[in-house]
Amino acid sequence: MFYRGFMDYHSDRFQDCSLLVFNLDKLVAVLPANRVENNLFSHQGLSYGGLIYSQELKLEDVILIFKSVLSYLNSINITTLVIKELPAFYSAIPNDELQYLAFILKAKRNRVDALSVINLKEVFKQSKLRKRGVKKAIALNLKVKEETNFSVFWNTILIPNLKERFNANPTHSLNDIELLQSKFPNNIKQFNIYKDQEVLAGITVFETEKVVHAQYISANNSRQETGSLDFLIDLLITDIYKNKTYFDFGISNENQGQNINKGLLYFKESFGARTITQSFYEFETANYKLLDEILL
């Protein structure tokens, strides 16, 4: 049994078509999604997509749920389901069911992004350039503060930088990030770095049990002379979040994964980050019948 849910967040930008999947009266899975004509995306307003379900479910259960989802979507004239996978290092347990289903259902892998990730439980090496930046910041007596006020970073650093460099706005408006942080106060945090009373740089992080993701990283034009970002990132990965497993810088891709911003990639890798990929799959809903005889 299916129920179309409604996702408040991003509701002004997307036509919500999220699904709740029930076995009789028991909720067994959720698919956050939005609809664009005859295509369903899970979800264009979220970093990752796919079915959300309990650790209690086994592969057979997931196969049956996914078959039911595709069958239902096909019945309401949605021809394609697009899912951007959850990178494996975010999952609490092994979680490659989607990749197997993509193989069986002959899904098209239409995009691959490259994430830059530090394994904080292993030895990682920062470049000499980053280390020099840290020394500069220490000599200038820069201070790092965890803030509950996001407006300083948004209005002073992030928005002006994006406007100047890319003529763009942050994916999250100030109101967006404040709303999200109010709902998830232990998972969304802001760290700024100051010289006296002047904010020089900041990083907005999203936390999970194992992973810290740097959602926004930005600094003013003094970052080379002051080492502000070098110092802030070094503090996050060697001290504040040293007990986490991974630090995720996110992607450096442009043009739907076809290109990589070389300078941005170098910056992330110079802290010791390595590449983990994230795939995007396109499923034809009519192919649900391919799952009829998979279980012997």
Tab-separated table of C-alpha atoms in Angstrom:
chain	number	residue	atom	x	y	z
A	1	MET	CA	0.000	0.000	0.000
A	2	PHE	CA	1.292	3.479	-0.885
A	3	TYR	CA	0.762	6.939	0.488
A	4	ARG	CA	2.025	10.087	-1.179
A	5	GLY	CA	3.773	12.135	1.449
A	6	PHE	CA	4.574	15.832	1.498
A	7	MET	CA	7.981	17.302	2.173
A	8	ASP	CA	7.758	20.850	3.547
A	9	TYR	CA	11.377	21.637	2.854
A	10	HIS	CA	11.873	22.859	-0.746
A	11	SER	CA	8.105	22.619	-1.307
A	12	ASP	CA	8.199	25.941	-3.168
A	13	ARG	CA	10.725	24.592	-5.704
A	14	PHE	CA	9.597	21.029	-6.365
A	15	GLN	CA	6.378	19.125	-7.026
A	16	ASP	CA	6.494	16.684	-4.138
A	17	CYS	CA	5.710	13.073	-4.891
A	18	SER	CA	7.276	11.351	-1.880
A	19	LEU	CA	6.053	7.848	-1.133
A	20	LEU	CA	5.392	5.939	2.067
A	21	VAL	CA	5.366	2.170	1.603
A	22	PHE	CA	3.237	0.043	3.927
A	23	ASN	CA	2.940	-3.673	4.537
A	24	LEU	CA	-0.663	-3.798	5.718
A	25	ASP	CA	-0.639	-1.057	8.386
A	26	LYS	CA	3.091	-1.101	9.049
A	27	LEU	CA	5.331	1.541	7.456
A	28	VAL	CA	8.291	-0.322	5.898
A	29	ALA	CA	9.983	2.236	3.624
A	30	VAL	CA	10.024	5.883	2.580
A	31	LEU	CA	11.023	7.349	-0.783
A	32	PRO	CA	11.561	11.143	-0.670
A	33	ALA	CA	10.853	12.262	-4.227
A	34	ASN	CA	9.659	14.976	-6.547
A	35	ARG	CA	7.965	14.711	-9.916
A	36	VAL	CA	8.901	16.433	-13.164
A	37	GLU	CA	6.422	15.489	-15.884
A	38	ASN	CA	6.805	11.695	-16.339
A	39	ASN	CA	9.995	11.465	-14.293
A	40	LEU	CA	10.396	10.909	-10.554
A	41	PHE	CA	13.558	12.094	-8.826
A	42	SER	CA	14.677	10.967	-5.383
A	43	HIS	CA	15.038	13.890	-4.510
A	44	GLN	CA	16.392	16.902	-6.416
A	45	GLY	CA	16.324	18.986	-3.241
A	46	LEU	CA	18.405	16.484	-1.245
A	47	SER	CA	22.071	15.498	-1.397
A	48	TYR	CA	21.326	11.783	-1.571
A	49	GLY	CA	18.362	9.635	-2.529
A	50	GLY	CA	16.817	6.199	-2.568
A	51	LEU	CA	14.646	4.134	-0.303
A	52	ILE	CA	14.899	4.676	3.433
A	53	TYR	CA	14.197	1.532	5.437
A	54	SER	CA	15.003	-0.255	8.663
A	55	GLN	CA	18.198	-2.254	9.223
A	56	GLU	CA	15.883	-5.191	9.946
A	57	LEU	CA	14.999	-5.541	6.262
A	58	LYS	CA	16.987	-8.025	4.205
A	59	LEU	CA	17.748	-8.075	0.480
A	60	GLU	CA	14.595	-10.038	-0.347
A	61	ASP	CA	12.457	-7.429	1.414
A	62	VAL	CA	14.163	-4.570	-0.431
A	63	ILE	CA	13.693	-6.306	-3.783
A	64	LEU	CA	9.972	-6.729	-3.163
A	65	ILE	CA	9.594	-3.127	-1.966
A	66	PHE	CA	11.469	-1.745	-4.964
A	67	LYS	CA	9.408	-3.867	-7.340
A	68	SER	CA	6.219	-2.542	-5.750
A	69	VAL	CA	7.459	1.056	-6.040
A	70	LEU	CA	8.314	0.699	-9.738
A	71	SER	CA	5.023	-1.057	-10.447
A	72	TYR	CA	3.067	1.688	-8.703
A	73	LEU	CA	4.955	4.463	-10.493
A	74	ASN	CA	4.360	2.750	-13.815
A	75	SER	CA	0.634	2.578	-13.037
A	76	ILE	CA	0.455	6.369	-12.592
A	77	ASN	CA	2.340	7.039	-15.847
A	78	ILE	CA	5.737	7.806	-14.359
A	79	THR	CA	8.157	6.216	-16.794
A	80	THR	CA	11.509	6.921	-15.148
A	81	LEU	CA	12.847	6.891	-11.583
A	82	VAL	CA	16.157	8.704	-11.025
A	83	ILE	CA	18.106	8.008	-7.824
A	84	LYS	CA	21.400	9.503	-6.658
A	85	GLU	CA	22.841	6.882	-4.367
A	86	LEU	CA	23.865	7.311	-0.761
A	87	PRO	CA	27.677	6.962	-0.723
A	88	ALA	CA	28.563	3.787	1.159
A	89	PHE	CA	30.597	5.534	3.866
A	90	TYR	CA	27.461	7.312	5.117
A	91	SER	CA	25.656	4.068	5.852
A	92	ALA	CA	25.770	2.498	9.312
A	93	ILE	CA	25.787	-0.989	7.749
A	94	PRO	CA	26.618	-2.471	4.302
A	95	ASN	CA	24.022	-1.028	1.963
A	96	ASP	CA	24.602	-1.929	-1.692
A	97	GLU	CA	21.098	-3.157	-2.503
A	98	LEU	CA	20.588	-0.282	-4.936
A	99	GLN	CA	23.625	-1.218	-7.020
A	100	TYR	CA	22.396	-4.793	-7.304
A	101	LEU	CA	18.915	-3.667	-8.293
A	102	ALA	CA	20.417	-1.326	-10.878
A	103	PHE	CA	22.198	-4.300	-12.449
A	104	ILE	CA	19.140	-6.553	-12.505
A	105	LEU	CA	16.822	-3.807	-13.772
A	106	LYS	CA	19.256	-2.699	-16.488
A	107	ALA	CA	19.340	0.822	-15.066
A	108	LYS	CA	21.357	3.499	-16.803
A	109	ARG	CA	24.145	5.062	-14.778
A	110	ASN	CA	23.843	8.571	-16.175
A	111	ARG	CA	26.182	10.478	-13.872
A	112	VAL	CA	29.081	9.879	-11.491
A	113	ASP	CA	30.365	12.521	-9.072
A	114	ALA	CA	33.703	12.440	-7.260
A	115	LEU	CA	33.612	13.262	-3.547
A	116	SER	CA	36.793	14.207	-1.674
A	117	VAL	CA	36.839	12.383	1.658
A	118	ILE	CA	39.296	12.026	4.545
A	119	ASN	CA	39.276	8.778	6.516
A	120	LEU	CA	39.886	10.193	9.990
A	121	LYS	CA	40.650	6.740	11.409
A	122	GLU	CA	43.635	6.287	9.117
A	123	VAL	CA	46.825	8.289	8.691
A	124	PHE	CA	46.273	11.205	6.295
A	125	LYS	CA	48.922	13.650	5.169
A	126	GLN	CA	48.444	17.392	4.742
A	127	SER	CA	50.607	19.292	2.263
A	128	LYS	CA	53.392	21.653	3.312
A	129	LEU	CA	51.333	24.545	1.935
A	130	ARG	CA	48.449	23.763	4.299
A	131	LYS	CA	50.816	23.429	7.232
A	132	ARG	CA	52.326	26.831	6.462
A	133	GLY	CA	48.846	28.301	6.424
A	134	VAL	CA	48.157	26.899	9.885
A	135	LYS	CA	51.363	28.453	11.189
A	136	LYS	CA	50.369	31.842	9.757
A	137	ALA	CA	47.001	31.699	11.498
A	138	ILE	CA	48.567	30.751	14.825
A	139	ALA	CA	51.072	33.608	14.538
A	140	LEU	CA	48.198	36.035	13.888
A	141	ASN	CA	46.318	34.678	16.916
A	142	LEU	CA	43.203	33.806	14.880
A	143	LYS	CA	40.295	32.404	16.887
A	144	VAL	CA	37.718	29.778	15.919
A	145	LYS	CA	34.193	30.070	17.290
A	146	GLU	CA	31.215	27.734	17.011
A	147	GLU	CA	28.232	29.985	16.301
A	148	THR	CA	24.476	29.646	16.528
A	149	ASN	CA	24.018	32.758	14.395
A	150	PHE	CA	24.427	31.867	10.714
A	151	SER	CA	23.784	35.389	9.409
A	152	VAL	CA	27.338	36.646	10.015
A	153	PHE	CA	28.857	34.009	7.732
A	154	TRP	CA	26.018	34.094	5.179
A	155	ASN	CA	25.889	37.876	4.781
A	156	THR	CA	29.548	38.775	5.262
A	157	ILE	CA	31.378	35.890	3.546
A	158	LEU	CA	29.290	33.283	1.726
A	159	ILE	CA	26.759	35.335	-0.266
A	160	PRO	CA	29.260	38.038	-1.393
A	161	ASN	CA	31.792	35.394	-2.492
A	162	LEU	CA	29.286	33.379	-4.519
A	163	LYS	CA	27.923	36.538	-6.135
A	164	GLU	CA	31.374	37.788	-7.073
A	165	ARG	CA	32.836	34.506	-8.322
A	166	PHE	CA	29.850	32.686	-9.830
A	167	ASN	CA	26.962	35.196	-9.857
A	168	ALA	CA	25.073	32.630	-7.772
A	169	ASN	CA	23.401	32.240	-4.401
A	170	PRO	CA	23.905	29.492	-1.804
A	171	THR	CA	21.713	26.431	-2.316
A	172	HIS	CA	20.244	27.198	1.115
A	173	SER	CA	19.039	30.702	1.841
A	174	LEU	CA	19.688	32.081	5.318
A	175	ASN	CA	16.074	31.261	6.219
A	176	ASP	CA	16.524	27.706	4.878
A	177	ILE	CA	19.601	26.977	6.964
A	178	GLU	CA	18.101	28.523	10.093
A	179	LEU	CA	14.966	26.402	9.654
A	180	LEU	CA	16.981	23.224	9.161
A	181	GLN	CA	19.227	23.969	12.123
A	182	SER	CA	16.198	24.555	14.343
A	183	LYS	CA	14.947	21.087	13.426
A	184	PHE	CA	18.371	19.406	13.680
A	185	PRO	CA	20.360	21.449	16.210
A	186	ASN	CA	22.830	18.634	16.917
A	187	ASN	CA	23.535	17.929	13.255
A	188	ILE	CA	24.043	21.360	11.664
A	189	LYS	CA	26.764	23.624	13.016
A	190	GLN	CA	28.580	26.780	12.029
A	191	PHE	CA	32.259	27.443	12.691
A	192	ASN	CA	33.747	30.882	11.994
A	193	ILE	CA	37.271	32.169	12.323
A	194	TYR	CA	38.064	35.690	13.504
A	195	LYS	CA	40.914	38.154	13.659
A	196	ASP	CA	39.908	40.377	16.550
A	197	GLN	CA	36.236	41.161	15.731
A	198	GLU	CA	36.468	40.561	11.966
A	199	VAL	CA	35.167	37.287	10.530
A	200	LEU	CA	37.641	35.939	7.970
A	201	ALA	CA	36.169	32.573	7.026
A	202	GLY	CA	33.609	29.973	7.967
A	203	ILE	CA	32.446	26.412	7.417
A	204	THR	CA	28.914	25.072	7.768
A	205	VAL	CA	28.948	21.371	8.658
A	206	PHE	CA	26.294	18.669	8.556
A	207	GLU	CA	26.964	15.811	10.976
A	208	THR	CA	25.849	12.191	10.956
A	209	GLU	CA	26.911	9.469	13.346
A	210	LYS	CA	30.056	8.682	11.353
A	211	VAL	CA	30.493	11.555	8.913
A	212	VAL	CA	31.059	15.298	8.998
A	213	HIS	CA	30.157	16.971	5.701
A	214	ALA	CA	31.435	20.460	4.896
A	215	GLN	CA	28.337	21.914	3.236
A	216	TYR	CA	29.743	25.429	2.800
A	217	ILE	CA	33.376	26.552	2.911
A	218	SER	CA	34.209	30.185	2.228
A	219	ALA	CA	36.681	32.897	3.193
A	220	ASN	CA	37.405	36.528	2.418
A	221	ASN	CA	40.304	37.698	0.270
A	222	SER	CA	42.800	37.526	3.149
A	223	ARG	CA	42.774	33.712	3.253
A	224	GLN	CA	46.203	33.356	1.584
A	225	GLU	CA	47.891	35.869	3.872
A	226	THR	CA	46.182	34.732	7.097
A	227	GLY	CA	45.848	30.973	6.537
A	228	SER	CA	42.290	31.262	7.870
A	229	LEU	CA	40.750	28.299	6.041
A	230	ASP	CA	43.830	26.129	6.531
A	231	PHE	CA	43.634	26.715	10.277
A	232	LEU	CA	39.887	26.169	10.495
A	233	ILE	CA	39.850	22.928	8.484
A	234	ASP	CA	42.910	21.614	10.321
A	235	LEU	CA	41.163	22.213	13.656
A	236	LEU	CA	38.023	20.411	12.467
A	237	ILE	CA	39.800	17.296	11.185
A	238	THR	CA	42.477	16.973	13.871
A	239	ASP	CA	40.609	18.119	16.974
A	240	ILE	CA	36.901	18.943	16.935
A	241	TYR	CA	35.860	15.944	14.821
A	242	LYS	CA	38.776	13.609	15.439
A	243	ASN	CA	36.400	10.952	16.817
A	244	LYS	CA	34.309	10.828	13.647
A	245	THR	CA	35.172	8.341	10.904
A	246	TYR	CA	35.023	10.498	7.779
A	247	PHE	CA	35.290	14.151	6.812
A	248	ASP	CA	33.474	14.773	3.525
A	249	PHE	CA	34.423	17.859	1.494
A	250	GLY	CA	31.770	17.033	-1.109
A	251	ILE	CA	32.212	17.171	-4.869
A	252	SER	CA	34.401	19.306	-7.115
A	253	ASN	CA	32.376	18.409	-10.207
A	254	GLU	CA	30.764	20.705	-12.724
A	255	ASN	CA	28.590	20.099	-15.810
A	256	GLN	CA	26.668	17.113	-14.419
A	257	GLY	CA	29.827	15.282	-13.371
A	258	GLN	CA	31.595	15.652	-16.732
A	259	ASN	CA	34.256	18.040	-15.453
A	260	ILE	CA	36.237	18.670	-12.282
A	261	ASN	CA	37.279	22.033	-10.891
A	262	LYS	CA	41.019	21.389	-10.724
A	263	GLY	CA	41.820	24.087	-8.176
A	264	LEU	CA	39.017	23.059	-5.850
A	265	LEU	CA	40.055	19.400	-6.058
A	266	TYR	CA	43.682	20.278	-5.277
A	267	PHE	CA	42.607	22.296	-2.237
A	268	LYS	CA	40.664	19.365	-0.784
A	269	GLU	CA	43.271	16.745	-1.568
A	270	SER	CA	45.990	18.876	0.002
A	271	PHE	CA	44.354	18.163	3.383
A	272	GLY	CA	44.647	14.417	2.758
A	273	ALA	CA	41.301	13.757	1.076
A	274	ARG	CA	40.851	10.907	-1.402
A	275	THR	CA	38.148	10.150	-3.955
A	276	ILE	CA	34.919	8.224	-3.345
A	277	THR	CA	32.294	8.192	-6.087
A	278	GLN	CA	28.540	8.727	-6.045
A	279	SER	CA	26.472	7.284	-8.905
A	280	PHE	CA	23.151	8.448	-10.329
A	281	TYR	CA	20.856	5.712	-11.702
A	282	GLU	CA	17.929	5.970	-14.104
A	283	PHE	CA	15.395	3.150	-13.783
A	284	GLU	CA	12.682	2.474	-16.336
A	285	THR	CA	9.586	1.764	-14.256
A	286	ALA	CA	8.232	-0.710	-16.825
A	287	ASN	CA	11.189	-2.965	-16.027
A	288	TYR	CA	9.690	-3.929	-12.650
A	289	LYS	CA	8.731	-7.229	-14.273
A	290	LEU	CA	12.425	-8.165	-14.422
A	291	LEU	CA	12.197	-8.747	-10.663
A	292	ASP	CA	9.431	-11.373	-11.018
A	293	GLU	CA	11.742	-14.386	-11.103
A	294	ILE	CA	14.847	-13.098	-9.364
A	295	LEU	CA	14.089	-15.001	-6.165
A	296	LEU	CA	14.354	-18.766	-6.746
